[in-house]
Amino acid sequence: MPSSSSPVSATTPILEFVSSCELPTTWANFTMHAFVEPHTGKEHIALSLGDVADGAPVLARIHSECLTGDALFSRRCDCGPQLELALQKIAQEGRGILMYLRQEGRGIGLLNKVRAYHLQDQGADTVEANQQLGFPADMRDYGLCQPMLQHLGVSSLKLMTNNPKKIAAMRGLNVTIAEHIPLVIQRNPFNERYLRTKVAKLGHLIQPDL
């Protein structure tokens, strides 16, 4: 496998498909598809349910990795509840895909995310913390979705998101957004400022009272 320092040529694909397997979950028995970035070795997955290659719009979620929220049940963000709700909705629909991108901390990585949380503990908001560490507010690359969607035979989405940048990114990849479905998550005392910052500084479409 190429190291992170491997050169990227014009013919190097963004992602390469590796393999698929069954993944039974609380909500449904998904198929998990594994992909790798050849030039970095970074791994990404997509979960699919039902026949997603039949040409009809597919219920979908683009989810960026959040170890603290997805696996450790942190209440500082809305990531874990959004992941669960998206999987529930796909299971209820009986058909859909979830693209799980390994872009922790809006792209800054886990260790820098911990540093950013430390700055937030001292008063910075989620955007200011990233910027104080020398990073842009959001470094994620949604172009990674294109080879996933091509592999799965999907060109039209019913996209579950509160982030208009994801909608714009998919349209920029010539993916049709047939429907935009908000993911409404209950706020709590630990994530309220975070959600307000996402609305004010990142343009997220969350409840008006935020």
PDB file of C-alpha atoms in Angstrom:
ATOM      1  CA  MET A   1       0.000   0.000   0.000  1.00  0.00           C
ATOM      2  CA  PRO A   2       1.350   3.470  -0.881  1.00  0.00           C
ATOM      3  CA  SER A   3       2.566   5.620   1.955  1.00  0.00           C
ATOM      4  CA  SER A   4       1.234   9.119   2.619  1.00  0.00           C
ATOM      5  CA  SER A   5       4.313  10.467   0.851  1.00  0.00           C
ATOM      6  CA  SER A   6       3.681   8.550  -2.371  1.00  0.00           C
ATOM      7  CA  PRO A   7       3.461  10.809  -5.426  1.00  0.00           C
ATOM      8  CA  VAL A   8       0.054  11.291  -7.045  1.00  0.00           C
ATOM      9  CA  SER A   9       0.030  10.922 -10.819  1.00  0.00           C
ATOM     10  CA  ALA A  10      -2.638  12.096 -13.237  1.00  0.00           C
ATOM     11  CA  THR A  11      -3.798   8.482 -13.580  1.00  0.00           C
ATOM     12  CA  THR A  12      -4.024   7.762  -9.840  1.00  0.00           C
ATOM     13  CA  PRO A  13      -7.708   7.271  -8.906  1.00  0.00           C
ATOM     14  CA  ILE A  14      -9.150   9.211  -5.992  1.00  0.00           C
ATOM     15  CA  LEU A  15     -10.419   5.979  -4.459  1.00  0.00           C
ATOM     16  CA  GLU A  16     -10.038   2.313  -5.264  1.00  0.00           C
ATOM     17  CA  PHE A  17     -12.680  -0.256  -4.381  1.00  0.00           C
ATOM     18  CA  VAL A  18     -11.303  -3.053  -2.161  1.00  0.00           C
ATOM     19  CA  SER A  19     -14.077  -5.462  -1.191  1.00  0.00           C
ATOM     20  CA  SER A  20     -17.628  -5.805   0.161  1.00  0.00           C
ATOM     21  CA  CYS A  21     -19.190  -7.809   2.972  1.00  0.00           C
ATOM     22  CA  GLU A  22     -22.403  -8.147   4.920  1.00  0.00           C
ATOM     23  CA  LEU A  23     -22.805  -5.922   7.981  1.00  0.00           C
ATOM     24  CA  PRO A  24     -25.771  -6.780  10.220  1.00  0.00           C
ATOM     25  CA  THR A  25     -26.677  -3.850  12.487  1.00  0.00           C
ATOM     26  CA  THR A  26     -29.358  -2.902  14.981  1.00  0.00           C
ATOM     27  CA  TRP A  27     -31.384  -1.346  12.172  1.00  0.00           C
ATOM     28  CA  ALA A  28     -30.811  -3.534   9.109  1.00  0.00           C
ATOM     29  CA  ASN A  29     -28.423  -5.910   7.396  1.00  0.00           C
ATOM     30  CA  PHE A  30     -26.323  -3.590   5.272  1.00  0.00           C
ATOM     31  CA  THR A  31     -23.647  -4.324   2.703  1.00  0.00           C
ATOM     32  CA  MET A  32     -20.364  -2.620   3.579  1.00  0.00           C
ATOM     33  CA  HIS A  33     -18.112  -1.523   0.713  1.00  0.00           C
ATOM     34  CA  ALA A  34     -14.474  -0.691   1.473  1.00  0.00           C
ATOM     35  CA  PHE A  35     -12.430   1.857  -0.462  1.00  0.00           C
ATOM     36  CA  VAL A  36      -8.885   3.176  -0.133  1.00  0.00           C
ATOM     37  CA  GLU A  37      -7.138   6.366  -1.261  1.00  0.00           C
ATOM     38  CA  PRO A  38      -4.117   5.007  -3.170  1.00  0.00           C
ATOM     39  CA  HIS A  39      -1.950   8.091  -2.555  1.00  0.00           C
ATOM     40  CA  THR A  40      -2.513   8.222   1.230  1.00  0.00           C
ATOM     41  CA  GLY A  41      -3.661   4.767   2.287  1.00  0.00           C
ATOM     42  CA  LYS A  42      -6.658   6.345   4.046  1.00  0.00           C
ATOM     43  CA  GLU A  43      -9.671   4.029   4.191  1.00  0.00           C
ATOM     44  CA  HIS A  44     -13.347   4.926   3.671  1.00  0.00           C
ATOM     45  CA  ILE A  45     -16.543   2.881   3.592  1.00  0.00           C
ATOM     46  CA  ALA A  46     -20.046   2.996   2.184  1.00  0.00           C
ATOM     47  CA  LEU A  47     -23.041   1.105   3.564  1.00  0.00           C
ATOM     48  CA  SER A  48     -25.787   0.171   1.133  1.00  0.00           C
ATOM     49  CA  LEU A  49     -29.225  -1.348   1.597  1.00  0.00           C
ATOM     50  CA  GLY A  50     -31.481  -2.669  -1.119  1.00  0.00           C
ATOM     51  CA  ASP A  51     -31.198  -2.106  -4.857  1.00  0.00           C
ATOM     52  CA  VAL A  52     -29.583   1.324  -5.136  1.00  0.00           C
ATOM     53  CA  ALA A  53     -28.623   0.964  -8.808  1.00  0.00           C
ATOM     54  CA  ASP A  54     -32.169   0.901 -10.236  1.00  0.00           C
ATOM     55  CA  GLY A  55     -32.056   4.543 -11.377  1.00  0.00           C
ATOM     56  CA  ALA A  56     -34.456   5.949  -8.762  1.00  0.00           C
ATOM     57  CA  PRO A  57     -33.235   8.615  -6.284  1.00  0.00           C
ATOM     58  CA  VAL A  58     -31.492   7.002  -3.324  1.00  0.00           C
ATOM     59  CA  LEU A  59     -31.891   8.047   0.299  1.00  0.00           C
ATOM     60  CA  ALA A  60     -28.336   8.958   1.323  1.00  0.00           C
ATOM     61  CA  ARG A  61     -26.140  10.403   4.017  1.00  0.00           C
ATOM     62  CA  ILE A  62     -22.569  11.688   3.662  1.00  0.00           C
ATOM     63  CA  HIS A  63     -21.101  11.290   7.136  1.00  0.00           C
ATOM     64  CA  SER A  64     -17.652  12.452   8.199  1.00  0.00           C
ATOM     65  CA  GLU A  65     -15.922  10.330  10.804  1.00  0.00           C
ATOM     66  CA  CYS A  66     -16.316  11.548  14.389  1.00  0.00           C
ATOM     67  CA  LEU A  67     -14.767   9.068  16.807  1.00  0.00           C
ATOM     68  CA  THR A  68     -15.854  11.081  19.837  1.00  0.00           C
ATOM     69  CA  GLY A  69     -19.469  11.340  18.708  1.00  0.00           C
ATOM     70  CA  ASP A  70     -19.944   8.143  16.700  1.00  0.00           C
ATOM     71  CA  ALA A  71     -18.149   5.708  19.027  1.00  0.00           C
ATOM     72  CA  LEU A  72     -17.660   7.467  22.368  1.00  0.00           C
ATOM     73  CA  PHE A  73     -21.139   9.056  22.576  1.00  0.00           C
ATOM     74  CA  SER A  74     -19.877  12.615  23.047  1.00  0.00           C
ATOM     75  CA  ARG A  75     -22.578  15.239  23.594  1.00  0.00           C
ATOM     76  CA  ARG A  76     -20.321  18.065  22.341  1.00  0.00           C
ATOM     77  CA  CYS A  77     -21.554  17.606  18.764  1.00  0.00           C
ATOM     78  CA  ASP A  78     -24.497  16.178  16.834  1.00  0.00           C
ATOM     79  CA  CYS A  79     -22.519  13.600  14.844  1.00  0.00           C
ATOM     80  CA  GLY A  80     -23.417  10.378  16.670  1.00  0.00           C
ATOM     81  CA  PRO A  81     -27.171  11.063  16.761  1.00  0.00           C
ATOM     82  CA  GLN A  82     -27.099  12.085  13.091  1.00  0.00           C
ATOM     83  CA  LEU A  83     -25.355   8.822  12.165  1.00  0.00           C
ATOM     84  CA  GLU A  84     -27.903   6.752  14.061  1.00  0.00           C
ATOM     85  CA  LEU A  85     -30.869   8.682  12.674  1.00  0.00           C
ATOM     86  CA  ALA A  86     -29.593   8.332   9.116  1.00  0.00           C
ATOM     87  CA  LEU A  87     -29.178   4.567   9.490  1.00  0.00           C
ATOM     88  CA  GLN A  88     -32.659   4.324  11.013  1.00  0.00           C
ATOM     89  CA  LYS A  89     -34.194   6.257   8.121  1.00  0.00           C
ATOM     90  CA  ILE A  90     -32.399   4.125   5.521  1.00  0.00           C
ATOM     91  CA  ALA A  91     -33.595   0.964   7.300  1.00  0.00           C
ATOM     92  CA  GLN A  92     -37.167   2.267   7.382  1.00  0.00           C
ATOM     93  CA  GLU A  93     -36.955   3.086   3.674  1.00  0.00           C
ATOM     94  CA  GLY A  94     -35.501  -0.355   2.967  1.00  0.00           C
ATOM     95  CA  ARG A  95     -33.080   1.214   0.508  1.00  0.00           C
ATOM     96  CA  GLY A  96     -30.262   3.727   0.730  1.00  0.00           C
ATOM     97  CA  ILE A  97     -26.581   4.428   1.202  1.00  0.00           C
ATOM     98  CA  LEU A  98     -24.382   5.966   3.874  1.00  0.00           C
ATOM     99  CA  MET A  99     -20.939   7.165   2.805  1.00  0.00           C
ATOM    100  CA  TYR A 100     -18.591   7.251   5.797  1.00  0.00           C
ATOM    101  CA  LEU A 101     -15.595   9.474   5.067  1.00  0.00           C
ATOM    102  CA  ARG A 102     -12.526   9.310   7.312  1.00  0.00           C
ATOM    103  CA  GLN A 103     -12.236  13.087   7.703  1.00  0.00           C
ATOM    104  CA  GLU A 104     -12.167  13.522  11.483  1.00  0.00           C
ATOM    105  CA  GLY A 105     -12.614  17.003  12.902  1.00  0.00           C
ATOM    106  CA  ARG A 106     -13.732  18.490   9.560  1.00  0.00           C
ATOM    107  CA  GLY A 107     -10.473  17.198   8.128  1.00  0.00           C
ATOM    108  CA  ILE A 108      -7.890  18.133  10.796  1.00  0.00           C
ATOM    109  CA  GLY A 109      -7.543  14.645  12.290  1.00  0.00           C
ATOM    110  CA  LEU A 110      -8.175  13.199  15.726  1.00  0.00           C
ATOM    111  CA  LEU A 111      -5.154  14.583  17.604  1.00  0.00           C
ATOM    112  CA  ASN A 112      -5.744  18.097  16.303  1.00  0.00           C
ATOM    113  CA  LYS A 113      -9.402  17.699  17.156  1.00  0.00           C
ATOM    114  CA  VAL A 114      -8.419  17.076  20.779  1.00  0.00           C
ATOM    115  CA  ARG A 115      -6.274  20.219  20.625  1.00  0.00           C
ATOM    116  CA  ALA A 116      -9.249  22.093  19.173  1.00  0.00           C
ATOM    117  CA  TYR A 117     -11.497  20.817  21.967  1.00  0.00           C
ATOM    118  CA  HIS A 118      -8.955  22.119  24.475  1.00  0.00           C
ATOM    119  CA  LEU A 119      -9.195  25.558  22.879  1.00  0.00           C
ATOM    120  CA  GLN A 120     -12.977  25.309  22.990  1.00  0.00           C
ATOM    121  CA  ASP A 121     -12.754  24.510  26.698  1.00  0.00           C
ATOM    122  CA  GLN A 122     -10.928  27.842  27.020  1.00  0.00           C
ATOM    123  CA  GLY A 123     -13.641  29.773  25.172  1.00  0.00           C
ATOM    124  CA  ALA A 124     -13.079  29.407  21.408  1.00  0.00           C
ATOM    125  CA  ASP A 125     -15.911  28.187  19.233  1.00  0.00           C
ATOM    126  CA  THR A 126     -15.519  25.234  16.853  1.00  0.00           C
ATOM    127  CA  VAL A 127     -14.471  27.426  13.915  1.00  0.00           C
ATOM    128  CA  GLU A 128     -12.126  29.659  15.938  1.00  0.00           C
ATOM    129  CA  ALA A 129     -10.413  26.604  17.447  1.00  0.00           C
ATOM    130  CA  ASN A 130      -9.551  25.162  14.034  1.00  0.00           C
ATOM    131  CA  GLN A 131      -8.308  28.529  12.833  1.00  0.00           C
ATOM    132  CA  GLN A 132      -6.165  29.075  15.940  1.00  0.00           C
ATOM    133  CA  LEU A 133      -4.462  25.778  15.123  1.00  0.00           C
ATOM    134  CA  GLY A 134      -3.689  27.076  11.636  1.00  0.00           C
ATOM    135  CA  PHE A 135      -6.413  25.178   9.748  1.00  0.00           C
ATOM    136  CA  PRO A 136      -9.357  26.367   7.652  1.00  0.00           C
ATOM    137  CA  ALA A 137     -12.780  26.053   9.249  1.00  0.00           C
ATOM    138  CA  ASP A 138     -13.575  23.021   7.077  1.00  0.00           C
ATOM    139  CA  MET A 139     -11.043  20.926   5.114  1.00  0.00           C
ATOM    140  CA  ARG A 140     -13.304  18.065   3.999  1.00  0.00           C
ATOM    141  CA  ASP A 141     -13.255  16.764   0.431  1.00  0.00           C
ATOM    142  CA  TYR A 142     -16.638  15.512  -0.743  1.00  0.00           C
ATOM    143  CA  GLY A 143     -15.142  14.534  -4.098  1.00  0.00           C
ATOM    144  CA  LEU A 144     -14.435  11.198  -2.402  1.00  0.00           C
ATOM    145  CA  CYS A 145     -18.133  10.416  -2.823  1.00  0.00           C
ATOM    146  CA  GLN A 146     -17.923  10.342  -6.618  1.00  0.00           C
ATOM    147  CA  PRO A 147     -16.103   6.990  -7.014  1.00  0.00           C
ATOM    148  CA  MET A 148     -18.312   5.494  -4.302  1.00  0.00           C
ATOM    149  CA  LEU A 149     -21.474   6.539  -6.125  1.00  0.00           C
ATOM    150  CA  GLN A 150     -20.081   5.379  -9.464  1.00  0.00           C
ATOM    151  CA  HIS A 151     -19.211   1.988  -7.990  1.00  0.00           C
ATOM    152  CA  LEU A 152     -22.730   1.645  -6.574  1.00  0.00           C
ATOM    153  CA  GLY A 153     -24.403   2.853  -9.776  1.00  0.00           C
ATOM    154  CA  VAL A 154     -26.041   5.875  -8.147  1.00  0.00           C
ATOM    155  CA  SER A 155     -26.561   9.264  -9.796  1.00  0.00           C
ATOM    156  CA  SER A 156     -29.529  10.771  -7.907  1.00  0.00           C
ATOM    157  CA  LEU A 157     -29.846  11.300  -4.153  1.00  0.00           C
ATOM    158  CA  LYS A 158     -32.399  12.168  -1.521  1.00  0.00           C
ATOM    159  CA  LEU A 159     -29.696  13.687   0.659  1.00  0.00           C
ATOM    160  CA  MET A 160     -30.003  13.775   4.446  1.00  0.00           C
ATOM    161  CA  THR A 161     -27.984  16.774   5.595  1.00  0.00           C
ATOM    162  CA  ASN A 162     -28.076  20.176   7.273  1.00  0.00           C
ATOM    163  CA  ASN A 163     -24.986  21.317   5.361  1.00  0.00           C
ATOM    164  CA  PRO A 164     -25.637  23.171   2.068  1.00  0.00           C
ATOM    165  CA  LYS A 165     -21.985  22.632   1.074  1.00  0.00           C
ATOM    166  CA  LYS A 166     -22.689  18.915   0.704  1.00  0.00           C
ATOM    167  CA  ILE A 167     -25.599  19.653  -1.614  1.00  0.00           C
ATOM    168  CA  ALA A 168     -23.450  22.026  -3.685  1.00  0.00           C
ATOM    169  CA  ALA A 169     -20.582  19.520  -3.775  1.00  0.00           C
ATOM    170  CA  MET A 170     -22.814  16.723  -5.090  1.00  0.00           C
ATOM    171  CA  ARG A 171     -24.281  18.970  -7.752  1.00  0.00           C
ATOM    172  CA  GLY A 172     -20.730  19.944  -8.701  1.00  0.00           C
ATOM    173  CA  LEU A 173     -20.079  16.240  -9.278  1.00  0.00           C
ATOM    174  CA  ASN A 174     -23.158  16.079 -11.557  1.00  0.00           C
ATOM    175  CA  VAL A 175     -25.102  14.125  -8.951  1.00  0.00           C
ATOM    176  CA  THR A 176     -28.793  15.026  -8.933  1.00  0.00           C
ATOM    177  CA  ILE A 177     -30.232  16.100  -5.579  1.00  0.00           C
ATOM    178  CA  ALA A 178     -33.840  15.000  -5.972  1.00  0.00           C
ATOM    179  CA  GLU A 179     -34.683  15.924  -2.378  1.00  0.00           C
ATOM    180  CA  HIS A 180     -33.027  17.579   0.608  1.00  0.00           C
ATOM    181  CA  ILE A 181     -33.962  16.022   3.948  1.00  0.00           C
ATOM    182  CA  PRO A 182     -32.872  17.833   7.154  1.00  0.00           C
ATOM    183  CA  LEU A 183     -31.559  15.743  10.049  1.00  0.00           C
ATOM    184  CA  VAL A 184     -33.090  17.302  13.152  1.00  0.00           C
ATOM    185  CA  ILE A 185     -31.184  16.382  16.301  1.00  0.00           C
ATOM    186  CA  GLN A 186     -32.102  17.433  19.842  1.00  0.00           C
ATOM    187  CA  ARG A 187     -29.683  19.973  21.269  1.00  0.00           C
ATOM    188  CA  ASN A 188     -28.277  19.802  24.788  1.00  0.00           C
ATOM    189  CA  PRO A 189     -26.272  22.134  27.052  1.00  0.00           C
ATOM    190  CA  PHE A 190     -22.996  20.751  25.671  1.00  0.00           C
ATOM    191  CA  ASN A 191     -23.689  21.154  21.955  1.00  0.00           C
ATOM    192  CA  GLU A 192     -25.884  24.252  21.839  1.00  0.00           C
ATOM    193  CA  ARG A 193     -23.015  26.683  21.133  1.00  0.00           C
ATOM    194  CA  TYR A 194     -21.565  24.266  18.598  1.00  0.00           C
ATOM    195  CA  LEU A 195     -24.870  24.119  16.707  1.00  0.00           C
ATOM    196  CA  ARG A 196     -25.279  27.889  16.811  1.00  0.00           C
ATOM    197  CA  THR A 197     -21.757  28.302  15.407  1.00  0.00           C
ATOM    198  CA  LYS A 198     -22.495  25.877  12.571  1.00  0.00           C
ATOM    199  CA  VAL A 199     -25.490  28.005  11.616  1.00  0.00           C
ATOM    200  CA  ALA A 200     -23.758  31.381  11.988  1.00  0.00           C
ATOM    201  CA  LYS A 201     -20.308  30.581  10.560  1.00  0.00           C
ATOM    202  CA  LEU A 202     -20.700  27.451   8.425  1.00  0.00           C
ATOM    203  CA  GLY A 203     -24.148  28.103   6.978  1.00  0.00           C
ATOM    204  CA  HIS A 204     -25.803  24.953   8.255  1.00  0.00           C
ATOM    205  CA  LEU A 205     -29.562  24.737   7.915  1.00  0.00           C
ATOM    206  CA  ILE A 206     -30.687  23.876  11.429  1.00  0.00           C
ATOM    207  CA  GLN A 207     -33.812  24.865  13.349  1.00  0.00           C
ATOM    208  CA  PRO A 208     -34.508  28.616  13.246  1.00  0.00           C
ATOM    209  CA  ASP A 209     -34.271  28.976  17.038  1.00  0.00           C
ATOM    210  CA  LEU A 210     -30.602  27.971  16.849  1.00  0.00           C
TER     211      LEU A 210
END
